[in-house]
PDB file of C-alpha atoms in Angstrom:
ATOM      1  CA  LEU A 211     -20.022 162.817  60.954  1.00  0.00           C
ATOM      2  CA  SER A 212     -21.523 159.499  59.463  1.00  0.00           C
ATOM      3  CA  GLY A 213     -24.726 159.712  57.365  1.00  0.00           C
ATOM      4  CA  SER A 214     -26.831 158.593  60.493  1.00  0.00           C
ATOM      5  CA  MET A 215     -25.966 161.821  62.083  1.00  0.00           C
ATOM      6  CA  GLN A 216     -28.627 163.607  59.952  1.00  0.00           C
ATOM      7  CA  ILE A 217     -31.386 161.571  61.570  1.00  0.00           C
ATOM      8  CA  ARG A 218     -33.686 163.869  63.105  1.00  0.00           C
ATOM      9  CA  ASP A 219     -34.560 162.194  66.420  1.00  0.00           C
ATOM     10  CA  MET A 220     -33.386 164.676  69.165  1.00  0.00           C
ATOM     11  CA  GLN A 221     -36.393 166.246  70.884  1.00  0.00           C
ATOM     12  CA  LEU A 222     -35.970 169.891  71.814  1.00  0.00           C
ATOM     13  CA  GLY A 223     -39.238 171.105  73.130  1.00  0.00           C
ATOM     14  CA  ALA A 224     -41.921 170.061  70.505  1.00  0.00           C
ATOM     15  CA  LYS A 225     -39.202 170.132  67.553  1.00  0.00           C
ATOM     16  CA  LEU A 226     -37.143 167.357  66.383  1.00  0.00           C
ATOM     17  CA  ILE A 227     -33.658 168.318  65.453  1.00  0.00           C
ATOM     18  CA  SER A 228     -30.636 166.400  63.745  1.00  0.00           C
ATOM     19  CA  ARG A 229     -28.158 164.502  65.803  1.00  0.00           C
ATOM     20  CA  VAL A 230     -25.503 166.465  64.238  1.00  0.00           C
ATOM     21  CA  ASP A 231     -26.930 169.885  64.973  1.00  0.00           C
ATOM     22  CA  THR A 232     -27.524 168.806  68.630  1.00  0.00           C
ATOM     23  CA  VAL A 233     -23.978 167.579  68.873  1.00  0.00           C
ATOM     24  CA  LYS A 234     -22.338 170.651  67.315  1.00  0.00           C
ATOM     25  CA  ALA A 235     -24.221 173.155  69.569  1.00  0.00           C
ATOM     26  CA  ILE A 236     -23.541 171.120  72.892  1.00  0.00           C
ATOM     27  CA  ALA A 237     -19.968 170.082  71.979  1.00  0.00           C
ATOM     28  CA  ALA A 238     -19.124 173.893  70.892  1.00  0.00           C
ATOM     29  CA  ASP A 239     -20.582 174.950  74.377  1.00  0.00           C
ATOM     30  CA  PHE A 240     -18.360 172.552  76.110  1.00  0.00           C
ATOM     31  CA  THR A 241     -15.260 173.647  74.486  1.00  0.00           C
ATOM     32  CA  GLU A 242     -15.951 177.222  74.932  1.00  0.00           C
ATOM     33  CA  ARG A 243     -16.090 176.604  78.769  1.00  0.00           C
ATOM     34  CA  ARG A 244     -12.581 174.949  78.844  1.00  0.00           C
ATOM     35  CA  GLU A 245     -10.286 176.972  80.899  1.00  0.00           C
ATOM     36  CA  GLY A 246      -6.579 176.232  80.693  1.00  0.00           C
ATOM     37  CA  ASP A 247      -7.050 172.790  78.860  1.00  0.00           C
ATOM     38  CA  ARG A 248      -5.601 171.776  75.638  1.00  0.00           C
ATOM     39  CA  VAL A 249      -8.348 170.431  73.372  1.00  0.00           C
ATOM     40  CA  GLY A 250      -8.394 168.718  70.013  1.00  0.00           C
ATOM     41  CA  LEU A 251     -10.773 167.514  67.467  1.00  0.00           C
ATOM     42  CA  ILE A 252     -11.130 164.308  65.586  1.00  0.00           C
ATOM     43  CA  LEU A 253     -13.891 164.074  63.162  1.00  0.00           C
ATOM     44  CA  PHE A 254     -14.834 160.477  61.793  1.00  0.00           C
ATOM     45  CA  GLY A 255     -17.093 158.855  59.315  1.00  0.00           C
ATOM     46  CA  SER A 256     -15.731 156.254  57.071  1.00  0.00           C
ATOM     47  CA  LYS A 257     -12.226 157.525  58.047  1.00  0.00           C
ATOM     48  CA  ALA A 258     -10.965 159.408  61.025  1.00  0.00           C
ATOM     49  CA  TYR A 259      -9.376 162.786  60.591  1.00  0.00           C
ATOM     50  CA  LEU A 260      -7.367 165.059  62.667  1.00  0.00           C
ATOM     51  CA  GLN A 261      -9.393 168.435  62.558  1.00  0.00           C
ATOM     52  CA  ALA A 262      -7.314 170.106  65.316  1.00  0.00           C
ATOM     53  CA  PRO A 263      -4.231 168.969  67.238  1.00  0.00           C
ATOM     54  CA  LEU A 264      -4.284 169.388  70.977  1.00  0.00           C
ATOM     55  CA  THR A 265      -4.235 173.293  71.512  1.00  0.00           C
ATOM     56  CA  PHE A 266      -4.980 175.983  73.979  1.00  0.00           C
ATOM     57  CA  ASP A 267      -6.721 177.864  70.925  1.00  0.00           C
ATOM     58  CA  ILE A 268     -10.226 177.019  72.281  1.00  0.00           C
ATOM     59  CA  GLU A 269     -12.000 179.377  69.866  1.00  0.00           C
ATOM     60  CA  THR A 270     -10.584 177.648  66.847  1.00  0.00           C
ATOM     61  CA  VAL A 271     -11.575 174.325  67.796  1.00  0.00           C
ATOM     62  CA  THR A 272     -15.076 175.621  68.744  1.00  0.00           C
ATOM     63  CA  GLN A 273     -15.324 177.131  65.275  1.00  0.00           C
ATOM     64  CA  PHE A 274     -14.088 173.755  63.694  1.00  0.00           C
ATOM     65  CA  ILE A 275     -17.036 172.114  65.532  1.00  0.00           C
ATOM     66  CA  ARG A 276     -19.524 174.403  64.381  1.00  0.00           C
ATOM     67  CA  GLU A 277     -18.231 174.332  60.913  1.00  0.00           C
ATOM     68  CA  SER A 278     -18.147 170.404  60.547  1.00  0.00           C
ATOM     69  CA  GLN A 279     -20.432 169.076  57.929  1.00  0.00           C
ATOM     70  CA  LEU A 280     -21.966 165.718  57.207  1.00  0.00           C
ATOM     71  CA  GLY A 281     -20.090 163.970  54.402  1.00  0.00           C
ATOM     72  CA  PHE A 282     -16.469 165.500  55.415  1.00  0.00           C
ATOM     73  CA  ALA A 283     -15.450 162.128  56.495  1.00  0.00           C
ATOM     74  CA  GLY A 284     -17.774 159.573  54.538  1.00  0.00           C
ATOM     75  CA  GLU A 285     -21.021 157.799  55.353  1.00  0.00           C
ATOM     76  CA  ASP A 286     -19.851 154.913  57.410  1.00  0.00           C
ATOM     77  CA  THR A 287     -18.638 154.861  60.928  1.00  0.00           C
ATOM     78  CA  ALA A 288     -14.902 154.103  62.005  1.00  0.00           C
ATOM     79  CA  ILE A 289     -14.835 154.157  65.756  1.00  0.00           C
ATOM     80  CA  GLY A 290     -11.809 152.105  66.072  1.00  0.00           C
ATOM     81  CA  ASP A 291      -9.897 154.269  63.712  1.00  0.00           C
ATOM     82  CA  ALA A 292     -10.958 157.502  65.636  1.00  0.00           C
ATOM     83  CA  LEU A 293      -9.827 155.614  68.932  1.00  0.00           C
ATOM     84  CA  GLY A 294      -6.421 154.780  67.274  1.00  0.00           C
ATOM     85  CA  LEU A 295      -5.956 158.332  66.165  1.00  0.00           C
ATOM     86  CA  ALA A 296      -6.554 159.684  69.449  1.00  0.00           C
ATOM     87  CA  ILE A 297      -4.220 157.293  71.215  1.00  0.00           C
ATOM     88  CA  LYS A 298      -1.446 158.322  68.780  1.00  0.00           C
ATOM     89  CA  ARG A 299      -1.845 161.685  69.690  1.00  0.00           C
ATOM     90  CA  LEU A 300      -2.243 161.424  73.437  1.00  0.00           C
ATOM     91  CA  LYS A 301       0.276 158.712  74.076  1.00  0.00           C
ATOM     92  CA  ASP A 302       3.161 161.157  74.757  1.00  0.00           C
ATOM     93  CA  ARG A 303       1.103 163.630  76.775  1.00  0.00           C
ATOM     94  CA  PRO A 304       1.459 163.760  80.649  1.00  0.00           C
ATOM     95  CA  ALA A 305      -0.568 161.157  82.263  1.00  0.00           C
ATOM     96  CA  GLU A 306      -3.248 163.409  83.713  1.00  0.00           C
ATOM     97  CA  SER A 307      -3.728 164.841  80.045  1.00  0.00           C
ATOM     98  CA  ARG A 308      -4.634 161.404  78.355  1.00  0.00           C
ATOM     99  CA  VAL A 309      -8.382 161.707  78.245  1.00  0.00           C
ATOM    100  CA  PHE A 310     -10.455 161.317  75.120  1.00  0.00           C
ATOM    101  CA  VAL A 311     -14.195 161.898  74.687  1.00  0.00           C
ATOM    102  CA  LEU A 312     -15.661 159.538  71.994  1.00  0.00           C
ATOM    103  CA  LEU A 313     -19.064 160.604  70.744  1.00  0.00           C
ATOM    104  CA  THR A 314     -20.942 158.346  68.199  1.00  0.00           C
ATOM    105  CA  ASP A 315     -24.611 157.676  67.155  1.00  0.00           C
ATOM    106  CA  GLY A 316     -23.899 154.021  65.739  1.00  0.00           C
ATOM    107  CA  GLN A 317     -21.521 150.967  65.301  1.00  0.00           C
ATOM    108  CA  ASP A 318     -18.202 150.574  64.092  1.00  0.00           C
ATOM    109  CA  THR A 319     -18.834 149.737  60.393  1.00  0.00           C
ATOM    110  CA  ALA A 320     -15.680 150.915  58.540  1.00  0.00           C
ATOM    111  CA  SER A 321     -12.475 150.719  60.979  1.00  0.00           C
ATOM    112  CA  THR A 322      -9.291 149.057  60.086  1.00  0.00           C
ATOM    113  CA  VAL A 323      -8.594 149.187  63.885  1.00  0.00           C
ATOM    114  CA  ASP A 324     -10.806 146.948  66.120  1.00  0.00           C
ATOM    115  CA  PRO A 325     -12.389 149.186  68.822  1.00  0.00           C
ATOM    116  CA  MET A 326     -11.494 146.767  71.695  1.00  0.00           C
ATOM    117  CA  GLU A 327      -7.931 146.384  70.412  1.00  0.00           C
ATOM    118  CA  ALA A 328      -7.679 150.163  70.464  1.00  0.00           C
ATOM    119  CA  ALA A 329      -9.160 150.295  73.992  1.00  0.00           C
ATOM    120  CA  SER A 330      -6.613 147.512  75.147  1.00  0.00           C
ATOM    121  CA  LEU A 331      -3.808 149.681  73.806  1.00  0.00           C
ATOM    122  CA  ALA A 332      -5.160 152.915  75.340  1.00  0.00           C
ATOM    123  CA  SER A 333      -5.174 150.980  78.564  1.00  0.00           C
ATOM    124  CA  GLU A 334      -1.692 150.040  78.374  1.00  0.00           C
ATOM    125  CA  LEU A 335      -0.642 153.646  77.611  1.00  0.00           C
ATOM    126  CA  GLY A 336      -2.972 155.176  80.364  1.00  0.00           C
ATOM    127  CA  VAL A 337      -5.372 156.799  78.060  1.00  0.00           C
ATOM    128  CA  ARG A 338      -8.919 157.103  79.430  1.00  0.00           C
ATOM    129  CA  ILE A 339     -11.757 157.031  77.088  1.00  0.00           C
ATOM    130  CA  TYR A 340     -15.134 158.524  78.045  1.00  0.00           C
ATOM    131  CA  THR A 341     -17.829 157.415  75.552  1.00  0.00           C
ATOM    132  CA  ILE A 342     -21.137 159.018  74.548  1.00  0.00           C
ATOM    133  CA  GLY A 343     -23.909 157.120  72.755  1.00  0.00           C
ATOM    134  CA  VAL A 344     -26.152 159.701  71.045  1.00  0.00           C
ATOM    135  CA  SER A 345     -29.412 158.171  69.726  1.00  0.00           C
ATOM    136  CA  ARG A 346     -33.099 157.438  70.944  1.00  0.00           C
ATOM    137  CA  ASN A 347     -32.286 153.748  69.855  1.00  0.00           C
ATOM    138  CA  LEU A 348     -29.962 151.198  71.163  1.00  0.00           C
ATOM    139  CA  GLY A 349     -28.783 147.913  69.906  1.00  0.00           C
ATOM    140  CA  LYS A 350     -26.018 146.448  68.123  1.00  0.00           C
ATOM    141  CA  TYR A 351     -27.575 145.866  64.709  1.00  0.00           C
ATOM    142  CA  GLY A 352     -29.914 148.614  63.838  1.00  0.00           C
ATOM    143  CA  THR A 353     -32.160 148.611  60.806  1.00  0.00           C
ATOM    144  CA  ASN A 354     -31.602 152.391  60.319  1.00  0.00           C
ATOM    145  CA  GLY A 355     -27.834 152.319  60.465  1.00  0.00           C
ATOM    146  CA  GLY A 356     -28.115 154.716  63.297  1.00  0.00           C
ATOM    147  CA  GLU A 357     -28.454 152.611  66.573  1.00  0.00           C
ATOM    148  CA  VAL A 358     -25.725 152.767  69.209  1.00  0.00           C
ATOM    149  CA  ASP A 359     -23.501 149.687  69.875  1.00  0.00           C
ATOM    150  CA  GLU A 360     -23.874 150.305  73.621  1.00  0.00           C
ATOM    151  CA  ALA A 361     -22.148 147.248  74.527  1.00  0.00           C
ATOM    152  CA  MET A 362     -18.901 148.094  72.764  1.00  0.00           C
ATOM    153  CA  LEU A 363     -18.986 151.630  74.058  1.00  0.00           C
ATOM    154  CA  ILE A 364     -19.432 150.463  77.774  1.00  0.00           C
ATOM    155  CA  SER A 365     -16.650 147.968  77.164  1.00  0.00           C
ATOM    156  CA  VAL A 366     -14.172 150.528  75.789  1.00  0.00           C
ATOM    157  CA  ALA A 367     -14.868 152.847  78.579  1.00  0.00           C
ATOM    158  CA  ASP A 368     -14.496 150.214  81.073  1.00  0.00           C
ATOM    159  CA  ALA A 369     -11.209 148.912  79.511  1.00  0.00           C
ATOM    160  CA  THR A 370      -9.635 152.144  79.816  1.00  0.00           C
ATOM    161  CA  GLY A 371     -10.974 153.671  83.257  1.00  0.00           C
ATOM    162  CA  GLY A 372     -13.507 155.779  81.561  1.00  0.00           C
ATOM    163  CA  ARG A 373     -17.230 155.860  81.825  1.00  0.00           C
ATOM    164  CA  TYR A 374     -20.161 155.597  79.280  1.00  0.00           C
ATOM    165  CA  PHE A 375     -22.829 157.914  78.883  1.00  0.00           C
ATOM    166  CA  ARG A 376     -26.089 157.612  77.146  1.00  0.00           C
ATOM    167  CA  ALA A 377     -27.873 160.840  75.489  1.00  0.00           C
ATOM    168  CA  ARG A 378     -31.344 160.174  74.030  1.00  0.00           C
ATOM    169  CA  ASP A 379     -31.865 163.917  73.913  1.00  0.00           C
ATOM    170  CA  PRO A 380     -30.274 167.389  73.940  1.00  0.00           C
ATOM    171  CA  ALA A 381     -30.822 167.562  77.634  1.00  0.00           C
ATOM    172  CA  GLU A 382     -29.123 164.371  78.275  1.00  0.00           C
ATOM    173  CA  LEU A 383     -26.286 165.240  76.358  1.00  0.00           C
ATOM    174  CA  GLN A 384     -25.948 168.617  77.979  1.00  0.00           C
ATOM    175  CA  ALA A 385     -25.859 166.965  81.343  1.00  0.00           C
ATOM    176  CA  VAL A 386     -23.015 164.635  80.187  1.00  0.00           C
ATOM    177  CA  TYR A 387     -20.900 167.699  79.260  1.00  0.00           C
ATOM    178  CA  ALA A 388     -21.725 169.475  82.415  1.00  0.00           C
ATOM    179  CA  LEU A 389     -19.921 166.810  84.366  1.00  0.00           C
TER     180      LEU A 389
END
């Protein structure tokens, strides 16, 4: 929920919508379709917060996604801290349940935990991390603060047996969540 999520670069028909509105709609649809899965929600900006612990209460998690607002967690992006919090919550779950989907539109600018150190720990604990980069722009050092550090996201996914996905528009993000 960093400040860059307000950027309106997601093309939906002839209209540009914000990254956050795109993500909220598609992620909420994804959680609504989970049957028999526990889901949780970690929101992050300058800090990472556990919004919903792992639960079968899909309706509540979906509502939390829909109600999330920019600024809840600060303007920066703490990817490593979000990873660390997810690992902490997943490490004692059954091996087949240790899956985390990290969605970001930026670069790690605020973490106390290095994302690659978190990925190494996740690998040791059997936590698979799937990463999604949401932005029309890519690169490690963006001028608008909203470019995706694709190399880091690929490395995190690869280190944990996960996979990286790129979403330049709502249709690509929908396709990722359909997998």
